[in-house]
Tab-separated table of C-alpha atoms in Angstrom:
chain	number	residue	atom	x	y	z
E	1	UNK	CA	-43.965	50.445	30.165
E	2	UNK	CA	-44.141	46.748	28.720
E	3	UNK	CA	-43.179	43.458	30.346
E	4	UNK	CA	-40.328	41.164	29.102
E	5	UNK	CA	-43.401	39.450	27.008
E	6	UNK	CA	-44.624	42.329	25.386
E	7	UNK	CA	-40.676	43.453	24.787
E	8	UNK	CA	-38.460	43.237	21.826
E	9	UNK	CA	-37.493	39.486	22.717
E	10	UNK	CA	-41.284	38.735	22.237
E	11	UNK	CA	-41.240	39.029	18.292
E	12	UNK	CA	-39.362	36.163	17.457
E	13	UNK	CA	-39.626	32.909	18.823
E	14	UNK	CA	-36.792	30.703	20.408
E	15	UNK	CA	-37.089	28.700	17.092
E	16	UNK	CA	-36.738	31.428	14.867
E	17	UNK	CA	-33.447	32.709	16.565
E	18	UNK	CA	-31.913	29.232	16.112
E	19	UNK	CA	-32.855	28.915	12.586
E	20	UNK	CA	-31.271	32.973	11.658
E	21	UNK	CA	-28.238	31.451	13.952
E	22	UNK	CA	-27.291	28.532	12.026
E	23	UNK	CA	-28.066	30.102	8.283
E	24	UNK	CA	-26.190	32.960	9.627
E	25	UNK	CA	-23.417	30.002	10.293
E	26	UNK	CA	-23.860	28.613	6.803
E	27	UNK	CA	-23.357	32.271	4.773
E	28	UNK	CA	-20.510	32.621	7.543
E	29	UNK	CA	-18.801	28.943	6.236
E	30	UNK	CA	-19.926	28.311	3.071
E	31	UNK	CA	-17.903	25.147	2.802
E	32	UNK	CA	-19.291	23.892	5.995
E	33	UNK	CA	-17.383	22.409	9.310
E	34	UNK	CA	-19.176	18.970	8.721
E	35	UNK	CA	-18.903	16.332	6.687
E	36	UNK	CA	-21.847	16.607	3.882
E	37	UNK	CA	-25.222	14.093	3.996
E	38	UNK	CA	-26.682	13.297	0.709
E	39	UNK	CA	-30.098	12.517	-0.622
E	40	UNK	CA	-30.418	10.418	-3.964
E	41	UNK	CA	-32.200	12.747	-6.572
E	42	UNK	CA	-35.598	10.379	-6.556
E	43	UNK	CA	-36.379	11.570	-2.842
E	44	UNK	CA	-35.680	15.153	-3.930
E	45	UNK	CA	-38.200	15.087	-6.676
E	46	UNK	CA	-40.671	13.082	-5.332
E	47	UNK	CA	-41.305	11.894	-1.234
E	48	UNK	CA	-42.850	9.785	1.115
E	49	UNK	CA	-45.798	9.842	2.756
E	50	UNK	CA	-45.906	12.406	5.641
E	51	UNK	CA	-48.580	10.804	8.241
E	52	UNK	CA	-49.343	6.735	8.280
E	53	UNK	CA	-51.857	6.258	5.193
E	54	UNK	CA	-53.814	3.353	6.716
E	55	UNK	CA	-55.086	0.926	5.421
E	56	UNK	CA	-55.027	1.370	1.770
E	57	UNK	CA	-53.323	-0.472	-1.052
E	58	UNK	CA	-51.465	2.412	-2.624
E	59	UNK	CA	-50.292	5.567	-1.536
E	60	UNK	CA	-48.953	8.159	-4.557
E	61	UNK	CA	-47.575	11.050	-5.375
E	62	UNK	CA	-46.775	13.319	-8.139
E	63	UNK	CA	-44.046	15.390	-10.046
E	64	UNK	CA	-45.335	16.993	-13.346
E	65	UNK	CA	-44.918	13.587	-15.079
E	66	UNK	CA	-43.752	11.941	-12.628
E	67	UNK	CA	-45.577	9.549	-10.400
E	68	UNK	CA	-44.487	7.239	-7.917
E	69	UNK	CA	-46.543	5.219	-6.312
E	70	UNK	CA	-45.910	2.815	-2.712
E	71	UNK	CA	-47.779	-0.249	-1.582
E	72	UNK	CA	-47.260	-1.572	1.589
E	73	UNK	CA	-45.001	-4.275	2.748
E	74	UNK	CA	-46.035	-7.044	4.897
E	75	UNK	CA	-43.694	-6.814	8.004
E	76	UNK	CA	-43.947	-9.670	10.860
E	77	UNK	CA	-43.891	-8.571	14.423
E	78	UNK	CA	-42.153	-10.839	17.217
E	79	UNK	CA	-45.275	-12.682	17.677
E	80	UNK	CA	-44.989	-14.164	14.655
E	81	UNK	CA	-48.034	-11.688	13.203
E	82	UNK	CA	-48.174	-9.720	10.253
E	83	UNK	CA	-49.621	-6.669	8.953
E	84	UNK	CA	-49.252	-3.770	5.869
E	85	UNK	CA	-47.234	-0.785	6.633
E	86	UNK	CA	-46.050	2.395	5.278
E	87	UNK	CA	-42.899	4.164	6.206
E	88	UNK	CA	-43.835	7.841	7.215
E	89	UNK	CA	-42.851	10.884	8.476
E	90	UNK	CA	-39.359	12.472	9.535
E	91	UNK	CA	-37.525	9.209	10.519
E	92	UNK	CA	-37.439	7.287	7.038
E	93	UNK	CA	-36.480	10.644	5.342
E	94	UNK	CA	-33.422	10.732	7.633
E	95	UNK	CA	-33.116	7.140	7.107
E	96	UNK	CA	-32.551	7.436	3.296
E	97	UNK	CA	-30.563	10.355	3.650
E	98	UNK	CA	-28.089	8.205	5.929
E	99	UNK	CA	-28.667	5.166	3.356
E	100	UNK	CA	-27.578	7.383	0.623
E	101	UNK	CA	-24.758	8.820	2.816
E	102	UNK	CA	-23.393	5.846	3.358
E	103	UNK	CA	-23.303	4.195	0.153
E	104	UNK	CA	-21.507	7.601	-1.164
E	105	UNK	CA	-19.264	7.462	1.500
E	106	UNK	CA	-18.273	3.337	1.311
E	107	UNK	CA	-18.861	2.873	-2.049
E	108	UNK	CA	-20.684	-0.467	-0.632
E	109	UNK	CA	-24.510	-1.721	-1.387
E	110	UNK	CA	-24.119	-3.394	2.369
E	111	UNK	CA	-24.662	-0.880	5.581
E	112	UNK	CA	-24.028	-1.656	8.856
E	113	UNK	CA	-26.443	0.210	11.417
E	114	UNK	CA	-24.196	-0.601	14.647
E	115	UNK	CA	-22.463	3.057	15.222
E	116	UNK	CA	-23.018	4.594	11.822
E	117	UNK	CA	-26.905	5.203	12.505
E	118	UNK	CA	-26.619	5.813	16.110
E	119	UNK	CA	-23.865	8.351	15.317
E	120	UNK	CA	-26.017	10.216	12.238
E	121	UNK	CA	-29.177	10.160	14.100
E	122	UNK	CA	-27.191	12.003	17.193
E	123	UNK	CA	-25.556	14.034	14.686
E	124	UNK	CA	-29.337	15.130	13.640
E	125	UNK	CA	-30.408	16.026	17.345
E	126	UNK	CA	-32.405	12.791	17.210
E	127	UNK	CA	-32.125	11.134	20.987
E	128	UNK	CA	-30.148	7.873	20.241
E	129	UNK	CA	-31.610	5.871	23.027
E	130	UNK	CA	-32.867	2.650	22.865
E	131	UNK	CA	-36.728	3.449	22.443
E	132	UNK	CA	-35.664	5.953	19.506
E	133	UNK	CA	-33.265	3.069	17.987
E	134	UNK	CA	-36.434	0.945	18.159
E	135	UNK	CA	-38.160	3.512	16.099
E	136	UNK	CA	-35.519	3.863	13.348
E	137	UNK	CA	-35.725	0.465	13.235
E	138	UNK	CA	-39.396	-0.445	12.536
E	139	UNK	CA	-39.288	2.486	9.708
E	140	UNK	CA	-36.119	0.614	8.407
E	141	UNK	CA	-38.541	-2.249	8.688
E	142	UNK	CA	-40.721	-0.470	6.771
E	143	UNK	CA	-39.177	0.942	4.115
E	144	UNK	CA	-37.094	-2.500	3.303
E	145	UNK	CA	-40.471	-4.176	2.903
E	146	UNK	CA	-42.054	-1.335	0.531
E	147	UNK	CA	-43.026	-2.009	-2.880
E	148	UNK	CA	-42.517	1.434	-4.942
E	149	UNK	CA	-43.068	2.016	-8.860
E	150	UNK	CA	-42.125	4.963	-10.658
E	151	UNK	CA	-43.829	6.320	-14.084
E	152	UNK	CA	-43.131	8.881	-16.318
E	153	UNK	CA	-45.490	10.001	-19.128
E	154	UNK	CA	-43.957	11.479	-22.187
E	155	UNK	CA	-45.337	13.057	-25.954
E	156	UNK	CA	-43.761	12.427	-29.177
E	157	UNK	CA	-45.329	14.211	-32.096
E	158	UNK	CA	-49.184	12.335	-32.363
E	159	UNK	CA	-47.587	9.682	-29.893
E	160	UNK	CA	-47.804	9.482	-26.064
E	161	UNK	CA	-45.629	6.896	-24.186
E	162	UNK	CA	-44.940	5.789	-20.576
E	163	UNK	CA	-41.804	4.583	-18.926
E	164	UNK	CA	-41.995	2.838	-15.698
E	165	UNK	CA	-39.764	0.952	-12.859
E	166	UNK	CA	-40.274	-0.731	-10.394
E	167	UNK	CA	-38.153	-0.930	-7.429
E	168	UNK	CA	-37.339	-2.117	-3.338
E	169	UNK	CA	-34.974	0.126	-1.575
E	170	UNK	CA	-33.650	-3.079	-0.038
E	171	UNK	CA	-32.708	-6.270	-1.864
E	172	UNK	CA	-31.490	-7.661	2.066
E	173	UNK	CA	-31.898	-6.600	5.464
E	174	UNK	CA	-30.965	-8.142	8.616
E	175	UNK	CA	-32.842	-5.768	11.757
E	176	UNK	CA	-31.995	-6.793	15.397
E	177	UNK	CA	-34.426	-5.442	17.902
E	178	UNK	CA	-34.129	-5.150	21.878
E	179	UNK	CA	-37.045	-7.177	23.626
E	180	UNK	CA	-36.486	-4.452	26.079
E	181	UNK	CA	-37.129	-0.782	24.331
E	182	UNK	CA	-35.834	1.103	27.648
E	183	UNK	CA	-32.147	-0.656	27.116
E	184	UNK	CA	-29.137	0.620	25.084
E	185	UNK	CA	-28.914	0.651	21.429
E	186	UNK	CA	-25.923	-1.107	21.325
E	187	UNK	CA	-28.803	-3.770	20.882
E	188	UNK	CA	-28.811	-3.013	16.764
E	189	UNK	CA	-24.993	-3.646	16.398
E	190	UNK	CA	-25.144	-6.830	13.812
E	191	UNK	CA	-28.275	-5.136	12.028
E	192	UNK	CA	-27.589	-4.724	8.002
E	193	UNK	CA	-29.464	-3.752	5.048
E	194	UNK	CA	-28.538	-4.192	1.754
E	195	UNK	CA	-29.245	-1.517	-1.209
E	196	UNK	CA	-31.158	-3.120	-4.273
E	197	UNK	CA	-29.086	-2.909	-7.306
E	198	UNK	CA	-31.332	-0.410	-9.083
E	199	UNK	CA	-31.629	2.047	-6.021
E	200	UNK	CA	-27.856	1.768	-5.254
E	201	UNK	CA	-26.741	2.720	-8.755
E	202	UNK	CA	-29.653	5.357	-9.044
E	203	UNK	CA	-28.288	6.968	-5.438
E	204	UNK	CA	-24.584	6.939	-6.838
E	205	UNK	CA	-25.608	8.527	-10.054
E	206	UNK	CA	-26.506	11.664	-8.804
E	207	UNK	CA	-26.253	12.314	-4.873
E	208	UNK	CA	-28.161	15.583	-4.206
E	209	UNK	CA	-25.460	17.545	-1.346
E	210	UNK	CA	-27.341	18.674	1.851
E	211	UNK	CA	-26.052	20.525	4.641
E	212	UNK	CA	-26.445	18.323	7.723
E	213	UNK	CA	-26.211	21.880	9.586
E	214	UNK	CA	-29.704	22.468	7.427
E	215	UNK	CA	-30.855	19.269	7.982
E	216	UNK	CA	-30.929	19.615	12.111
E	217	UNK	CA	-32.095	22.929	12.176
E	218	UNK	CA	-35.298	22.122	9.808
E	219	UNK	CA	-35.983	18.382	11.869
E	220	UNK	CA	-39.189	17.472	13.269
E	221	UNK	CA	-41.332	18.279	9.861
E	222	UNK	CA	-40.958	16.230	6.518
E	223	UNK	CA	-42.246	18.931	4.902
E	224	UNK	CA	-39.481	21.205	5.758
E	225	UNK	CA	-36.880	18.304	4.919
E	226	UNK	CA	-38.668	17.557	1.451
E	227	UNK	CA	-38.757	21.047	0.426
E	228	UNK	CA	-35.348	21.802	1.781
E	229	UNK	CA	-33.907	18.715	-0.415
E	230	UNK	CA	-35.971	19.771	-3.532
E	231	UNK	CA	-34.817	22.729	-3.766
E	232	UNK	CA	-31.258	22.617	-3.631
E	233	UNK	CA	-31.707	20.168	-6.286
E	234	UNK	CA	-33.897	21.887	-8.376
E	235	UNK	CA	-32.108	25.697	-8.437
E	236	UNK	CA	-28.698	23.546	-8.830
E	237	UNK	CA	-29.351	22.867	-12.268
E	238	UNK	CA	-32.242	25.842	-13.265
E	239	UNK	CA	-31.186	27.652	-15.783
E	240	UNK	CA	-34.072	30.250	-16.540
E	241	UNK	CA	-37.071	31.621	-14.378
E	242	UNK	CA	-39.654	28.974	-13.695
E	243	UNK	CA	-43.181	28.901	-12.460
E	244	UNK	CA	-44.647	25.672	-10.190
E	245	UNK	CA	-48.172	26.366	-9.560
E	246	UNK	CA	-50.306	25.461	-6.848
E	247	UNK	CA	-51.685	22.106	-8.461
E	248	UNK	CA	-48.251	20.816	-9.309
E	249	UNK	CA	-46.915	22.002	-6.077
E	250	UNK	CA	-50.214	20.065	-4.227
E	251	UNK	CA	-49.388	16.880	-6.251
E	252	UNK	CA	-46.062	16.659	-5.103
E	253	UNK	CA	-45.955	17.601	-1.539
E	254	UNK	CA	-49.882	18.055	-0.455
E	255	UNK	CA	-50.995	14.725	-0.741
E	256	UNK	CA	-52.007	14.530	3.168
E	257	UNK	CA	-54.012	17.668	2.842
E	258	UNK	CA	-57.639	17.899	1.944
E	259	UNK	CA	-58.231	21.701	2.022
E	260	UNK	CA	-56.081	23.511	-0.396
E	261	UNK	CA	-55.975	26.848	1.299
E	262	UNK	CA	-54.202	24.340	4.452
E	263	UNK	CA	-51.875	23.359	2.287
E	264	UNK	CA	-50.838	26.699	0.847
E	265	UNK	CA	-50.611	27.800	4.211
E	266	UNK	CA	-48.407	25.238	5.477
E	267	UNK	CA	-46.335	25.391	2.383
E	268	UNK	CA	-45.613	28.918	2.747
E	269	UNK	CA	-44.362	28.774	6.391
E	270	UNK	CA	-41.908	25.746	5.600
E	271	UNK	CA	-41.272	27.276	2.758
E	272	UNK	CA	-39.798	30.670	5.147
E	273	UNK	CA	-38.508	28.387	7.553
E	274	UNK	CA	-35.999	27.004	4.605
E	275	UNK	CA	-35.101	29.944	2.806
E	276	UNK	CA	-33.494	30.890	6.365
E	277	UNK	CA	-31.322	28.079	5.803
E	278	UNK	CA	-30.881	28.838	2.072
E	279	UNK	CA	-30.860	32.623	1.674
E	280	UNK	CA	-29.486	32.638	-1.839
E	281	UNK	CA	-32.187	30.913	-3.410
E	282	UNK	CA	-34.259	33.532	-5.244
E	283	UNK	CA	-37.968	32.635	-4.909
E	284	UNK	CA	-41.092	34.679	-5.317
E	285	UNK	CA	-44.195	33.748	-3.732
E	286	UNK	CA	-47.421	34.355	-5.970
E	287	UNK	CA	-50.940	33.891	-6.384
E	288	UNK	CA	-50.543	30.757	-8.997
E	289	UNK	CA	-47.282	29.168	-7.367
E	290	UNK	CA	-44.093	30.188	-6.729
E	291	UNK	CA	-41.506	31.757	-9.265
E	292	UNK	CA	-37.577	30.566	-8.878
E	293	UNK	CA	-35.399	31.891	-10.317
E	294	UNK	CA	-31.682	31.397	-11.024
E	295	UNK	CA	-29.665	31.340	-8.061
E	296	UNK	CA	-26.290	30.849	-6.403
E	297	UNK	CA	-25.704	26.931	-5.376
E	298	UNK	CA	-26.165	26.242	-1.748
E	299	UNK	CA	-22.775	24.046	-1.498
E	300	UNK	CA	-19.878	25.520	-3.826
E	301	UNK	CA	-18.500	23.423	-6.280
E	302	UNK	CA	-15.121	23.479	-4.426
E	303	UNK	CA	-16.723	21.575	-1.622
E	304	UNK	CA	-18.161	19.044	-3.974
E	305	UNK	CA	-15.096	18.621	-5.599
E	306	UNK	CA	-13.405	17.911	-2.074
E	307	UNK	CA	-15.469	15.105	-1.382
């Protein structure tokens, strides 16, 4: 005889039957019962730092031949003080992804943080409440302020090369914040920022279409978000089988991690934790990377086309 623990109910965990109920609710409605949320191709090929770096003047990452690299911005406290500081973890991922919604949706470099973020960051299961609107705000703060270049190496025959940018994600921001964290955050209304030039026009180039479904279900790790992102960009346009190894794999999203065999390990589960979410991509897990391979798109042309 076994007890309710050692039952049938016992082998998956209260996460895992949310995550099989909403990609069962993707296959289900393929073009989706909500209004898509898009991520500008950069922060699918590349990401932000997952933990607070410290104190150090440059934090970087890397794609192949692709490197970006942050410095910290000086932000000023309401003291009048100031101090370095990275944007990390899941807010400022959910931040750009709502920066790059916006702009999509508006066709405007301004954004106005009054309802629109309260509503998105709801929409995401985030608690809107005025501590968590305080939050949102200092990454805002933080991202606004960062200084970010981008490099890519290159070969030509006996030639090598290097191309390079770099870039704010604001050009203008304007951040109201409550002198009392536990009150509403109606306290934000009149709070803007305003996209640089070369990150607007980069975001409305090619927006990379996310499920906001997806994006819910896989919050409270920027891990999960990053690879989620990545690779509905990447097997979008992949047109023949393709190994990432380890290393490059490492270099782009295990910056934060000093042992590889942690990193493979968290990479894996995330890794499972999406492909609920994404069924049709066709990945295989082996000992030098992971192999994808051609697969169907997660959001249909038709829905694109909608937009």
């Amino acid at each position: 005889m076994t007890t309710p623990a050692e039952g049938p109910a016992a082998l998956i965990s209260e996460r895992e039957l949310r995550l099989l109920n909403v990609g069962a609710g993707l296959e289900l409605s393929p073009d989706g019962s909500e209004p898509l949320s898009y991520s500008a191709r950069l922060w699918a090929q590349l990401s932000l730092p997952y933990r607070d770096p410290g104190p150090v003047p440059e934090w970087v990452r890397r794609n192949n031949s692709i490197t970006l690299s942050i410095s910290p911005g000086m932000t000023t406290a309401k003291d009048g003080s100031r101090r370095p500081a990275y944007p990390f973890g899941v807010i400022p991922r959910y931040l750009m992804t709502w920066m790059t919604t916006e702009a999509v949706r508006t066709g405007s470099r301004q954004l106005h943080l009054g309802p629109s973020l309260s509503k998105f960051l709801r929409s995401l299961g985030m608690n809107s409440s005025g501590a968590s609107s305080a939050r949102a705000l200092d990454q805002l703060h933080r991202l606004a302020v960062a200084n970010m270049n981008i490099e890519d190496l290159r070969t030509s025959g006996d030639r090598w090369g290097i191309t390079g940018a770099n870039f704010n994600v604001a050009s203008r921001y304007e951040l109201w914040f409550s002198k009392d964290p536990a009150k509403a955050p109606s306290d934000i209304l009149g709070s803007t920022i305003t996209l640089s030039e070369d990150f607007y026009r980069s975001v409305l180039e090619a927006p990379v279409p996310l499920r906001p479904e997806a994006l819910r279900a896989l919050s409270g790790s920027p891990m999960r978000l990053d690879l989620y992102a990545w690779l509905v960009y990447r097997l979008k346009y992949l047109e023949r089988p393709t190994t990432v190894s380890w290393g490059q794999l490492a270099g782009q999203f295990g910056a934060d991690y000093k042992v590889k065999r942690q990193f493979k390990a968290a990479f894996e589960k995330n890794l499972r934790e999406v492909l609920v979410l994404y069924p049709q991509a066709k990945i295989l897990v082996t000992g030098t990377g992971i192999r994808l391979l051609p697969s169907a798109e997660h959001i249909p042309d038709r829905k694109l086309r909608a937009i």
